[in-house]
Short mmCIF file of C-alpha atoms in Angstrom, two decimals:
data_model
loop_
_atom_site.label_atom_id
_atom_site.label_comp_id
_atom_site.label_asym_id
_atom_site.label_seq_id
_atom_site.Cartn_x
_atom_site.Cartn_y
_atom_site.Cartn_z
CA UNK S 7 26.98 -19.95 -34.68
CA UNK S 8 29.61 -21.25 -34.49
CA UNK S 9 31.24 -24.49 -32.81
CA UNK S 10 31.73 -29.95 -32.45
CA UNK S 11 30.59 -32.28 -30.12
CA UNK S 12 33.24 -32.76 -27.86
CA UNK S 13 31.82 -33.76 -24.95
CA UNK S 14 35.31 -34.16 -22.63
CA UNK S 15 37.04 -37.44 -21.86
CA UNK S 16 35.85 -37.82 -18.08
CA UNK S 17 32.01 -37.54 -19.51
CA UNK S 18 32.39 -39.64 -23.07
CA UNK S 19 35.95 -40.97 -23.26
CA UNK S 20 36.66 -38.48 -26.06
CA UNK S 21 39.55 -37.93 -28.24
CA UNK S 22 41.10 -41.50 -28.19
CA UNK S 23 44.66 -41.48 -29.62
CA UNK S 24 45.33 -43.38 -32.75
CA UNK S 25 48.42 -43.97 -31.09
CA UNK S 26 47.73 -44.47 -27.25
CA UNK S 27 50.27 -42.65 -24.75
CA UNK S 28 50.07 -39.83 -22.18
CA UNK S 29 52.42 -36.82 -21.20
CA UNK S 30 54.71 -37.28 -18.60
CA UNK S 31 55.80 -33.53 -17.88
CA UNK S 32 54.66 -30.59 -16.84
CA UNK S 33 54.63 -28.93 -20.44
CA UNK S 34 55.17 -25.94 -18.86
CA UNK S 35 57.03 -24.39 -22.27
CA UNK S 36 59.15 -22.87 -20.21
CA UNK S 37 62.02 -22.24 -22.93
CA UNK S 38 59.87 -19.86 -24.03
CA UNK S 39 59.39 -21.28 -27.58
CA UNK S 40 56.16 -21.33 -28.78
CA UNK S 41 53.49 -24.06 -29.08
CA UNK S 42 52.36 -23.62 -32.53
CA UNK S 43 48.27 -24.50 -33.52
CA UNK S 44 47.25 -24.67 -37.06
CA UNK S 45 44.07 -24.08 -38.75
CA UNK S 46 42.23 -23.02 -41.86
CA UNK S 47 39.75 -21.01 -40.55
CA UNK S 48 39.25 -17.28 -41.89
CA UNK S 49 38.49 -13.89 -39.60
CA UNK S 50 38.04 -11.03 -41.80
CA UNK S 51 36.93 -7.52 -41.41
CA UNK S 52 34.44 -6.67 -44.06
CA UNK S 53 32.44 -3.54 -44.29
CA UNK S 54 29.12 -6.10 -42.74
CA UNK S 55 31.58 -7.25 -39.94
CA UNK S 56 34.29 -4.83 -39.21
CA UNK S 57 35.07 -6.19 -36.03
CA UNK S 58 35.02 -10.00 -36.07
CA UNK S 59 36.87 -10.17 -32.53
CA UNK S 60 34.19 -7.90 -30.96
CA UNK S 61 32.13 -9.85 -28.07
CA UNK S 62 29.05 -7.73 -29.77
CA UNK S 63 29.65 -9.27 -32.87
CA UNK S 64 31.63 -12.42 -32.94
CA UNK S 65 29.37 -15.40 -33.72
CA UNK S 66 31.95 -18.34 -35.11
CA UNK S 67 34.11 -20.70 -33.96
CA UNK S 68 37.26 -19.40 -35.00
CA UNK S 69 36.49 -15.91 -33.59
CA UNK S 70 35.43 -17.71 -30.20
CA UNK S 71 38.22 -19.56 -30.47
CA UNK S 72 39.99 -16.20 -29.93
CA UNK S 73 37.69 -14.61 -27.26
CA UNK S 74 37.80 -17.61 -25.00
CA UNK S 75 40.99 -17.50 -24.16
CA UNK S 76 41.23 -13.84 -23.76
CA UNK S 77 38.03 -12.91 -22.29
CA UNK S 78 36.87 -13.88 -18.86
CA UNK S 79 32.55 -14.26 -17.99
CA UNK S 80 31.14 -14.87 -15.06
CA UNK S 81 30.75 -18.58 -15.71
CA UNK S 82 32.74 -20.99 -17.28
CA UNK S 83 32.60 -24.92 -18.45
CA UNK S 84 35.08 -26.96 -16.63
CA UNK S 85 37.51 -28.96 -18.13
CA UNK S 86 35.68 -31.82 -18.28
CA UNK S 87 31.50 -31.73 -17.78
CA UNK S 88 28.67 -29.48 -18.86
CA UNK S 89 28.17 -27.70 -15.37
CA UNK S 90 29.17 -24.07 -15.39
CA UNK S 91 31.11 -23.11 -12.42
CA UNK S 92 32.83 -19.47 -11.64
CA UNK S 93 35.32 -18.02 -13.97
CA UNK S 94 35.71 -14.16 -13.21
CA UNK S 95 32.82 -14.95 -10.30
CA UNK S 96 33.86 -16.31 -6.78
CA UNK S 97 30.43 -17.16 -6.78
CA UNK S 98 26.83 -17.32 -8.57
CA UNK S 99 23.57 -18.59 -8.38
CA UNK S 100 19.75 -18.14 -8.67
CA UNK S 101 18.03 -16.40 -5.82
CA UNK S 102 14.25 -17.22 -6.53
CA UNK S 103 12.44 -20.54 -7.32
CA UNK S 104 11.60 -19.12 -10.59
CA UNK S 105 14.75 -18.84 -12.18
CA UNK S 106 14.32 -15.16 -13.15
CA UNK S 107 17.00 -13.31 -10.69
CA UNK S 108 20.75 -14.48 -10.81
CA UNK S 109 23.36 -12.93 -8.13
CA UNK S 110 27.08 -13.23 -8.65
CA UNK S 111 29.91 -12.08 -6.46
CA UNK S 112 33.33 -10.76 -8.45
CA UNK S 113 36.89 -12.78 -7.46
CA UNK S 114 38.68 -9.87 -5.86
CA UNK S 115 41.21 -7.87 -7.35
CA UNK S 116 40.22 -8.70 -10.84
CA UNK S 117 42.02 -6.87 -13.76
CA UNK S 118 42.16 -6.45 -17.30
CA UNK S 119 45.71 -7.54 -19.40
CA UNK S 120 46.18 -3.81 -19.59
CA UNK S 121 46.11 -3.41 -15.83
CA UNK S 122 42.72 -1.76 -15.29
CA UNK S 123 40.62 -2.90 -12.65
CA UNK S 124 37.31 -4.87 -13.55
CA UNK S 125 34.60 -4.12 -11.59
CA UNK S 126 30.97 -4.92 -11.92
CA UNK S 127 30.08 -1.77 -13.60
CA UNK S 128 32.50 -3.31 -16.86
CA UNK S 129 29.90 -6.48 -16.31
CA UNK S 130 27.08 -4.22 -16.91
CA UNK S 131 28.84 -2.56 -19.43
CA UNK S 132 29.79 -5.45 -21.06
CA UNK S 133 25.91 -7.37 -21.40
CA UNK S 134 24.16 -4.29 -21.60
CA UNK S 135 26.38 -3.25 -24.53
CA UNK S 136 25.99 -6.50 -26.60
CA UNK S 137 21.99 -5.91 -26.35
CA UNK S 138 22.34 -1.99 -27.01
CA UNK S 139 24.70 -2.61 -30.22
CA UNK S 140 22.14 -5.31 -31.03
CA UNK S 141 23.96 -6.55 -34.16
CA UNK S 142 21.95 -8.91 -36.45
CA UNK S 143 25.31 -11.01 -37.32
CA UNK S 144 26.16 -11.27 -33.28
CA UNK S 145 25.05 -13.43 -30.29
CA UNK S 146 22.88 -10.91 -28.91
CA UNK S 147 19.67 -13.84 -29.05
CA UNK S 148 21.71 -15.38 -26.01
CA UNK S 149 21.23 -12.55 -23.94
CA UNK S 150 17.92 -11.48 -25.03
CA UNK S 151 16.13 -13.08 -22.10
CA UNK S 152 18.11 -9.73 -20.07
CA UNK S 153 15.67 -7.06 -18.46
CA UNK S 154 18.13 -4.95 -16.47
CA UNK S 155 21.71 -5.38 -14.60
CA UNK S 156 22.29 -4.03 -11.48
CA UNK S 157 25.33 -3.16 -9.32
CA UNK S 158 24.87 -3.25 -5.47
CA UNK S 159 28.81 -3.08 -5.20
CA UNK S 160 31.94 -3.27 -7.12
CA UNK S 161 32.05 -6.70 -6.40
CA UNK S 162 28.09 -7.74 -6.88
CA UNK S 163 26.21 -7.89 -9.91
CA UNK S 164 22.54 -9.03 -10.17
CA UNK S 165 20.76 -9.64 -13.08
CA UNK S 166 17.05 -9.90 -13.95
CA UNK S 167 15.47 -11.76 -16.27
CA UNK S 168 12.31 -11.12 -18.40
CA UNK S 169 11.51 -14.92 -18.24
CA UNK S 170 12.20 -17.99 -16.24
CA UNK S 171 15.48 -19.73 -17.63
CA UNK S 172 17.92 -22.59 -16.01
CA UNK S 173 20.25 -21.99 -18.87
CA UNK S 174 20.89 -18.88 -18.25
CA UNK S 175 24.13 -19.84 -16.24
CA UNK S 176 25.81 -21.85 -19.45
CA UNK S 177 24.53 -18.81 -21.80
CA UNK S 178 26.98 -16.74 -19.02
CA UNK S 179 29.93 -18.95 -20.47
CA UNK S 180 29.80 -17.75 -23.61
CA UNK S 181 31.69 -15.07 -25.08
CA UNK S 182 28.32 -13.17 -25.98
CA UNK S 183 28.60 -12.47 -22.34
CA UNK S 184 32.40 -11.47 -21.85
CA UNK S 185 33.29 -8.86 -19.99
CA UNK S 186 35.14 -6.14 -21.68
CA UNK S 187 36.94 -2.81 -20.36
CA UNK S 188 34.52 -0.12 -20.34
CA UNK S 189 37.61 2.35 -20.40
CA UNK S 190 38.76 1.15 -24.23
CA UNK S 191 35.21 -0.23 -25.71
CA UNK S 192 32.66 2.05 -26.94
CA UNK S 193 28.91 1.67 -25.22
CA UNK S 194 27.15 1.88 -28.46
CA UNK S 195 29.52 0.85 -31.08
CA UNK S 196 31.81 -2.07 -32.02
CA UNK S 197 35.42 -1.79 -31.82
CA UNK S 198 36.37 -1.96 -35.87
CA UNK S 199 40.06 -4.20 -35.96
CA UNK S 200 41.35 -6.63 -34.83
CA UNK S 201 42.56 -5.79 -31.16
CA UNK S 202 41.55 -7.85 -28.07
CA UNK S 203 41.56 -6.43 -24.71
CA UNK S 204 39.98 -8.67 -22.23
CA UNK S 205 41.28 -10.54 -18.31
CA UNK S 206 41.36 -13.99 -19.25
CA UNK S 207 44.25 -16.35 -19.18
CA UNK S 208 45.85 -15.14 -22.30
CA UNK S 209 46.70 -11.54 -23.82
CA UNK S 210 46.84 -11.44 -27.18
CA UNK S 211 48.69 -9.89 -30.06
CA UNK S 212 46.83 -10.06 -33.57
CA UNK S 213 48.88 -9.91 -36.79
CA UNK S 214 47.08 -9.13 -40.38
CA UNK S 215 47.25 -9.13 -44.22
CA UNK S 216 44.72 -6.26 -45.58
CA UNK S 217 41.54 -7.05 -43.44
CA UNK S 218 42.61 -10.93 -42.91
CA UNK S 219 44.18 -12.43 -39.66
CA UNK S 220 47.37 -14.34 -40.13
CA UNK S 221 48.48 -14.92 -36.65
CA UNK S 222 47.25 -14.75 -33.12
CA UNK S 223 49.70 -14.79 -30.66
CA UNK S 224 48.92 -15.78 -26.93
CA UNK S 225 50.94 -14.74 -23.92
CA UNK S 226 50.62 -15.44 -20.61
CA UNK S 227 48.64 -12.40 -18.59
CA UNK S 228 50.16 -11.24 -15.75
CA UNK S 229 47.37 -9.94 -14.16
CA UNK S 230 44.59 -12.97 -14.31
CA UNK S 231 43.09 -13.62 -11.57
CA UNK S 232 41.35 -17.40 -12.10
CA UNK S 233 41.88 -20.94 -11.14
CA UNK S 234 43.64 -21.72 -15.00
CA UNK S 235 46.49 -23.38 -14.29
CA UNK S 236 48.54 -22.51 -17.94
CA UNK S 237 50.52 -25.11 -19.04
CA UNK S 238 52.15 -23.40 -21.30
CA UNK S 239 53.59 -19.44 -21.76
CA UNK S 240 52.71 -19.07 -25.34
CA UNK S 241 50.65 -20.34 -27.90
CA UNK S 242 51.12 -18.89 -31.91
CA UNK S 243 47.43 -19.49 -33.81
CA UNK S 244 48.63 -19.68 -37.33
CA UNK S 245 46.36 -19.29 -40.38
CA UNK S 246 46.17 -21.11 -43.52
CA UNK S 247 45.12 -20.73 -46.88
CA UNK S 248 44.90 -24.80 -47.73
CA UNK S 249 44.82 -27.96 -45.68
CA UNK S 250 47.85 -29.02 -47.71
CA UNK S 251 50.10 -26.02 -46.85
CA UNK S 252 48.81 -26.92 -43.31
CA UNK S 253 49.62 -30.69 -43.73
CA UNK S 254 53.24 -29.98 -44.67
CA UNK S 255 53.94 -27.49 -41.98
CA UNK S 256 52.90 -30.20 -39.25
CA UNK S 257 54.53 -32.72 -40.83
CA UNK S 258 58.08 -30.48 -40.95
CA UNK S 259 57.81 -29.58 -37.22
CA UNK S 260 56.58 -25.96 -37.96
CA UNK S 261 53.31 -26.84 -37.02
CA UNK S 262 52.57 -27.96 -33.47
CA UNK S 263 48.93 -28.83 -33.03
CA UNK S 264 45.80 -28.82 -35.65
CA UNK S 265 42.12 -28.24 -34.76
CA UNK S 266 40.70 -27.49 -37.63
CA UNK S 267 40.57 -27.51 -41.69
CA UNK S 268 42.19 -31.20 -42.67
CA UNK S 269 40.31 -32.90 -45.17
CA UNK S 270 38.47 -36.85 -44.67
CA UNK S 271 41.20 -37.94 -47.00
CA UNK S 272 44.03 -36.00 -44.64
CA UNK S 273 42.21 -37.36 -41.62
CA UNK S 274 42.58 -40.70 -43.26
CA UNK S 275 46.23 -40.57 -44.07
CA UNK S 276 47.17 -39.21 -40.22
CA UNK S 277 45.18 -42.25 -38.98
CA UNK S 278 47.20 -44.71 -40.56
CA UNK S 279 50.15 -43.01 -39.44
CA UNK S 280 51.37 -41.93 -42.57
CA UNK S 281 52.57 -38.62 -41.25
CA UNK S 282 55.61 -39.59 -39.26
CA UNK S 283 55.63 -38.02 -35.94
CA UNK S 284 51.97 -36.95 -35.34
CA UNK S 285 49.52 -38.61 -33.57
CA UNK S 286 45.70 -38.51 -34.17
CA UNK S 287 43.04 -37.88 -31.24
CA UNK S 288 39.20 -38.24 -32.52
CA UNK S 289 36.00 -38.15 -30.39
CA UNK S 290 32.48 -38.06 -31.76
CA UNK S 291 31.26 -34.59 -32.41
CA UNK S 292 28.30 -32.02 -31.31
CA UNK S 293 28.88 -30.11 -34.22
CA UNK S 294 26.03 -30.40 -37.15
CA UNK S 295 25.44 -29.75 -40.67
CA UNK S 296 21.79 -29.11 -42.34
CA UNK S 297 19.84 -27.69 -45.08
CA UNK S 298 18.05 -24.73 -44.13
CA UNK S 299 14.86 -23.13 -45.67
CA UNK S 300 13.43 -19.76 -46.14
CA UNK S 301 10.09 -21.00 -45.99
CA UNK S 302 8.56 -17.49 -47.19
CA UNK S 303 10.38 -17.86 -50.23
CA UNK S 304 7.62 -18.83 -53.40
CA UNK S 305 10.03 -22.44 -54.38
CA UNK S 306 10.36 -23.96 -51.24
CA UNK S 307 6.92 -22.22 -49.36
CA UNK S 308 5.30 -25.28 -49.74
CA UNK S 309 5.86 -27.49 -47.22
CA UNK S 310 5.31 -30.67 -49.41
CA UNK S 311 8.47 -29.58 -51.27
CA UNK S 312 10.62 -29.33 -47.95
CA UNK S 313 9.07 -33.18 -47.36
CA UNK S 314 9.82 -34.28 -50.64
CA UNK S 315 13.30 -33.14 -49.98
CA UNK S 316 13.51 -35.54 -46.64
CA UNK S 317 11.98 -38.40 -48.54
CA UNK S 318 15.24 -37.90 -50.93
CA UNK S 319 18.43 -36.96 -49.25
CA UNK S 320 20.68 -39.90 -48.57
CA UNK S 321 22.53 -38.95 -45.36
CA UNK S 322 24.41 -42.71 -45.94
CA UNK S 323 25.81 -41.66 -48.90
CA UNK S 324 26.82 -38.02 -48.26
CA UNK S 325 28.80 -39.48 -45.04
CA UNK S 326 30.09 -42.34 -47.15
CA UNK S 327 30.99 -40.95 -50.46
CA UNK S 328 31.88 -37.56 -49.62
CA UNK S 329 33.18 -37.64 -45.97
CA UNK S 330 34.78 -41.08 -45.92
CA UNK S 331 32.99 -41.70 -42.73
CA UNK S 332 34.63 -39.17 -40.41
CA UNK S 333 30.84 -38.12 -40.01
CA UNK S 334 27.63 -39.39 -38.77
CA UNK S 335 24.13 -39.62 -40.55
CA UNK S 336 22.08 -36.94 -38.48
CA UNK S 337 18.61 -37.34 -38.31
CA UNK S 338 17.79 -34.19 -35.73
CA UNK S 339 18.66 -30.76 -35.11
CA UNK S 340 19.62 -32.75 -31.45
CA UNK S 341 23.02 -34.56 -32.25
CA UNK S 342 22.93 -38.29 -30.86
CA UNK S 343 25.43 -37.43 -28.08
CA UNK S 344 22.90 -34.53 -26.58
CA UNK S 345 20.38 -35.45 -24.21
CA UNK S 346 16.68 -35.79 -25.97
CA UNK S 347 17.93 -37.08 -29.18
CA UNK S 348 15.39 -38.63 -30.89
CA UNK S 349 16.08 -39.74 -34.63
CA UNK S 350 12.87 -37.48 -36.02
CA UNK S 351 13.40 -37.17 -38.93
CA UNK S 352 13.82 -41.31 -39.86
CA UNK S 353 10.92 -42.13 -37.80
CA UNK S 354 8.79 -39.75 -40.11
CA UNK S 355 10.63 -40.20 -43.75
CA UNK S 356 12.81 -43.71 -43.64
CA UNK S 357 15.18 -44.01 -46.17
CA UNK S 358 15.20 -42.62 -49.06
CA UNK S 359 11.98 -43.33 -50.93
CA UNK S 360 11.51 -41.47 -54.50
CA UNK S 361 8.20 -42.93 -54.60
CA UNK S 362 6.63 -40.98 -51.40
CA UNK S 363 8.60 -37.96 -52.16
CA UNK S 364 6.49 -38.35 -55.59
CA UNK S 365 3.65 -38.73 -53.83
CA UNK S 366 3.63 -35.89 -51.42
CA UNK S 367 4.31 -33.62 -54.11
CA UNK S 368 1.14 -34.95 -56.23
CA UNK S 369 -1.09 -34.70 -53.17
CA UNK S 370 0.21 -31.24 -52.91
CA UNK S 371 -0.60 -30.61 -56.48
CA UNK S 372 3.33 -29.46 -57.29
CA UNK S 373 4.21 -29.36 -60.57
CA UNK S 374 7.76 -31.16 -60.83
CA UNK S 375 10.45 -31.07 -61.60
CA UNK S 376 10.97 -28.34 -58.83
CA UNK S 377 13.05 -25.79 -59.76
CA UNK S 378 15.67 -24.98 -56.61
CA UNK S 379 18.90 -23.31 -56.14
CA UNK S 380 21.19 -24.80 -53.05
CA UNK S 381 23.49 -22.20 -51.81
CA UNK S 382 26.53 -22.40 -49.89
CA UNK S 383 29.64 -21.06 -48.24
CA UNK S 384 32.73 -21.81 -50.26
CA UNK S 385 35.59 -21.06 -47.76
CA UNK S 386 33.93 -21.44 -44.07
CA UNK S 387 32.69 -25.09 -43.94
CA UNK S 388 36.11 -27.03 -45.28
CA UNK S 389 37.23 -27.96 -48.78
CA UNK S 390 34.69 -30.78 -49.14
CA UNK S 391 31.56 -28.84 -48.88
CA UNK S 392 31.05 -28.26 -52.64
CA UNK S 393 31.35 -31.96 -53.15
CA UNK S 394 28.75 -32.40 -50.68
CA UNK S 395 26.82 -30.24 -52.44
CA UNK S 396 27.16 -31.91 -55.77
CA UNK S 397 25.97 -34.83 -54.26
CA UNK S 398 22.84 -33.82 -52.73
CA UNK S 399 22.55 -31.87 -56.23
CA UNK S 400 22.67 -35.73 -57.73
CA UNK S 401 20.32 -36.75 -55.20
CA UNK S 402 17.56 -34.85 -55.68
CA UNK S 403 17.97 -34.58 -59.57
CA UNK S 404 18.12 -38.14 -60.22
CA UNK S 405 14.21 -38.42 -58.99
CA UNK S 406 13.38 -36.32 -61.89
CA UNK S 407 11.04 -34.45 -59.48
CA UNK S 408 12.92 -31.50 -58.89
CA UNK S 409 15.41 -29.61 -61.09
CA UNK S 410 18.55 -28.36 -58.72
CA UNK S 411 21.31 -25.53 -59.21
CA UNK S 412 24.39 -25.65 -56.77
CA UNK S 413 25.92 -21.86 -56.01
CA UNK S 414 28.88 -21.37 -54.06
CA UNK S 415 29.57 -17.74 -51.99
CA UNK S 416 32.54 -16.68 -49.83
CA UNK S 417 31.43 -16.35 -46.52
CA UNK S 418 31.73 -12.81 -45.98
CA UNK S 419 29.00 -12.36 -48.43
CA UNK S 420 27.04 -15.22 -47.56
CA UNK S 421 26.40 -14.95 -44.41
CA UNK S 422 24.73 -11.24 -44.76
CA UNK S 423 22.43 -12.32 -47.48
CA UNK S 424 21.59 -15.25 -45.89
CA UNK S 425 20.11 -12.77 -42.60
CA UNK S 426 17.94 -10.74 -45.64
CA UNK S 427 16.48 -13.97 -46.55
CA UNK S 428 18.38 -14.03 -50.05
CA UNK S 429 18.20 -17.76 -50.44
CA UNK S 430 15.81 -20.54 -50.52
CA UNK S 431 17.38 -23.37 -49.60
CA UNK S 432 21.33 -23.41 -47.98
CA UNK S 433 23.76 -25.39 -46.28
CA UNK S 434 24.78 -24.24 -42.90
CA UNK S 435 26.63 -25.75 -39.99
CA UNK S 436 26.44 -25.51 -35.99
CA UNK S 437 28.55 -25.62 -32.74
CA UNK S 438 26.80 -25.47 -29.71
CA UNK S 439 27.13 -22.41 -27.77
CA UNK S 440 27.12 -24.25 -24.52
CA UNK S 441 25.81 -27.86 -23.74
CA UNK S 442 21.88 -27.95 -23.68
CA UNK S 443 19.85 -29.31 -25.84
CA UNK S 444 18.02 -25.94 -25.92
CA UNK S 445 21.36 -24.97 -27.86
CA UNK S 446 20.17 -26.83 -31.13
CA UNK S 447 16.58 -25.79 -30.80
CA UNK S 448 16.43 -22.04 -29.70
CA UNK S 449 18.96 -20.52 -31.88
CA UNK S 450 17.07 -21.59 -34.54
CA UNK S 451 13.14 -21.69 -33.56
CA UNK S 452 12.62 -18.59 -31.67
CA UNK S 453 11.24 -15.13 -32.60
CA UNK S 454 14.82 -13.64 -32.95
CA UNK S 455 16.58 -16.66 -34.27
CA UNK S 456 20.60 -16.27 -35.88
CA UNK S 457 19.27 -17.12 -39.03
CA UNK S 458 16.45 -14.62 -39.06
CA UNK S 459 14.22 -17.45 -40.57
CA UNK S 460 10.52 -16.80 -40.88
CA UNK S 461 9.47 -20.27 -39.90
CA UNK S 462 7.08 -19.45 -37.24
CA UNK S 463 5.42 -22.39 -34.84
CA UNK S 464 3.20 -20.46 -31.77
CA UNK S 465 3.69 -24.10 -29.52
CA UNK S 466 7.70 -24.30 -30.45
CA UNK S 467 8.15 -20.48 -29.44
CA UNK S 468 5.38 -19.35 -26.89
CA UNK S 469 4.79 -22.84 -25.04
CA UNK S 470 7.61 -25.48 -25.90
CA UNK S 471 10.49 -23.56 -25.38
CA UNK S 472 9.61 -21.46 -22.06
CA UNK S 473 8.13 -25.00 -20.67
CA UNK S 474 11.92 -26.31 -20.97
CA UNK S 475 13.79 -23.13 -19.59
CA UNK S 476 11.51 -23.60 -16.32
CA UNK S 477 13.19 -27.13 -15.86
CA UNK S 478 16.30 -26.79 -13.63
CA UNK S 479 17.08 -30.77 -13.97
CA UNK S 480 17.28 -31.11 -17.67
CA UNK S 481 16.32 -34.60 -17.97
CA UNK S 482 12.82 -33.89 -16.95
CA UNK S 483 12.33 -31.23 -19.95
CA UNK S 484 12.91 -34.71 -22.48
CA UNK S 485 9.46 -34.81 -23.01
CA UNK S 486 8.96 -31.42 -24.54
CA UNK S 487 12.19 -31.54 -26.63
CA UNK S 488 10.95 -34.40 -28.08
CA UNK S 489 7.75 -33.28 -29.07
CA UNK S 490 9.71 -29.85 -30.82
CA UNK S 491 11.97 -32.41 -32.44
CA UNK S 492 9.12 -34.05 -34.25
CA UNK S 493 7.27 -30.95 -34.75
CA UNK S 494 10.49 -29.74 -37.30
CA UNK S 495 10.39 -33.36 -38.72
CA UNK S 496 6.97 -32.50 -40.00
CA UNK S 497 7.52 -29.14 -41.08
CA UNK S 498 10.78 -29.22 -42.35
CA UNK S 499 12.17 -25.66 -42.02
CA UNK S 500 15.55 -27.31 -41.28
CA UNK S 501 16.98 -30.85 -42.77
CA UNK S 502 19.33 -32.31 -40.64
CA UNK S 503 22.31 -34.01 -42.58
CA UNK S 504 25.41 -35.59 -40.48
CA UNK S 505 27.14 -34.25 -37.67
CA UNK S 506 30.87 -34.04 -36.91
CA UNK S 507 33.55 -36.33 -35.51
CA UNK S 508 36.25 -34.10 -34.18
CA UNK S 509 39.95 -35.10 -34.76
CA UNK S 510 43.18 -33.19 -33.38
CA UNK S 511 46.48 -33.86 -34.76
CA UNK S 512 49.29 -33.30 -32.44
CA UNK S 513 53.02 -33.65 -32.40
CA UNK S 514 54.69 -36.32 -30.23
CA UNK S 515 55.55 -34.03 -27.69
CA UNK S 516 52.72 -32.21 -27.13
CA UNK S 517 50.66 -33.07 -24.19
CA UNK S 518 46.84 -32.32 -23.21
CA UNK S 519 45.85 -32.51 -27.37
CA UNK S 520 42.88 -35.22 -25.63
CA UNK S 521 41.43 -31.65 -23.41
CA UNK S 522 42.00 -29.20 -26.63
CA UNK S 523 38.24 -28.50 -26.63
CA UNK S 524 35.57 -28.47 -23.75
CA UNK S 525 31.99 -29.73 -23.37
CA UNK S 526 31.09 -27.14 -25.66
CA UNK S 527 33.87 -27.03 -28.33
CA UNK S 528 35.70 -24.18 -26.74
CA UNK S 529 39.13 -24.20 -27.45
CA UNK S 530 41.24 -24.74 -23.91
CA UNK S 531 44.82 -23.38 -24.89
CA UNK S 532 45.50 -23.70 -21.33
CA UNK S 533 45.69 -27.56 -21.95
CA UNK S 534 48.18 -27.80 -24.56
CA UNK S 535 51.80 -28.19 -23.45
CA UNK S 536 55.56 -29.68 -24.28
CA UNK S 537 55.86 -32.97 -22.48
CA UNK S 538 57.63 -36.26 -22.78
CA UNK S 539 55.81 -39.94 -22.84
CA UNK S 540 55.80 -42.08 -19.90
#
């Protein structure tokens, strides 16, 4: 998917303000004025993705930012921390030692924002619906282990899994498990357009221009039954076409908070205090960027070609010259801020080594220069993506071992074409669905992986991933996760490049910016308010 490494402040001292300050008001926003949140994210209805805000299809950070605040799930992540806690549920837990049967009791009196009652049948309907619709671009893989859902009573839900999975409570915190109104949503079809109907803390009204979402207005849901305490009554999320216009709106006070889309140059400007009245908050990130390879494509089918690329890529140059040190080099699919991380790619390939790349190609009998096209999306991962791929092209071509072309494609076309395996090598990003090393491994390496990658390693798929999921105490899975990372480094179906730092820019009267995201980088609108500094 989706989503950055925001380990909450209580966990890792995150989102430290460049100008230290704290809020001294309740930030209720009771004057009725909306807190305006700016973003350059793009949410668009297309032929391939006609329902970008339907939980059965949505699987990207921008859409999930809307869904997390409008829908409830059985479990949610806390304000700070990684252990799931009840949300729509009053209590949940495994009923067996094998972690195969999960039982939840719903809160009493739950309702959707339209006033309809929410019962266990809606929960069953919602989970079954994602699996029944089975959209290849959606989050179905998060629920693929569900065997059946039972509803002994209006408030009781029992979920039977096909195999043990200690991470299942975390999966229930994601919009893949969002509870939808069975009287509004069809059980076997997507709800096209941008209408949203949930039971979360906010009701949402959407505005669009053609097939493009331009604004979401979140208002306090009077029917909400949950333990979240809202620090505002209204939030307006505006989508900008470019970062310059968004910066101008922030500087002028038309926008109160920006959580996505600024360039490294703009971040540096904010960090230096050159935008009056704005504070910048920074944290280490869980979001990663990587190259993916269609290992069945003739141009990269040889492992030696992929290993040669691993020998040549200079991550330090990428983060220094392209991202101006607003990112960190990454040598594993699992980022450094997540448990079980090891620098598997650096251990395997070391610093850039053209001589080693030449040797591995010569030994495999590969004719050079290898012709290759690297494809990236032009409008999904920020304004520096094109510069990043020009730098990658330069690094590979200067070795004389590769003849690389680069090609930029709009996201609306890029994503479905990728699923059809039309690109031999491509650039992608990933933000975690939930904060566990499993979520940086399974989505990429299982049979039903979200990229439709043809790469298959039976030891990883059939032995190691199932074994890690049997460990309720997650540190006991470290050894197997490390083995998986080493195998990925040797086979190179993916090449990790860098991990994001996370930045939030806020006007000085905004409080709660340091809690804008939870440990899985879910947007927590309820934490943002207006106030005065102590």
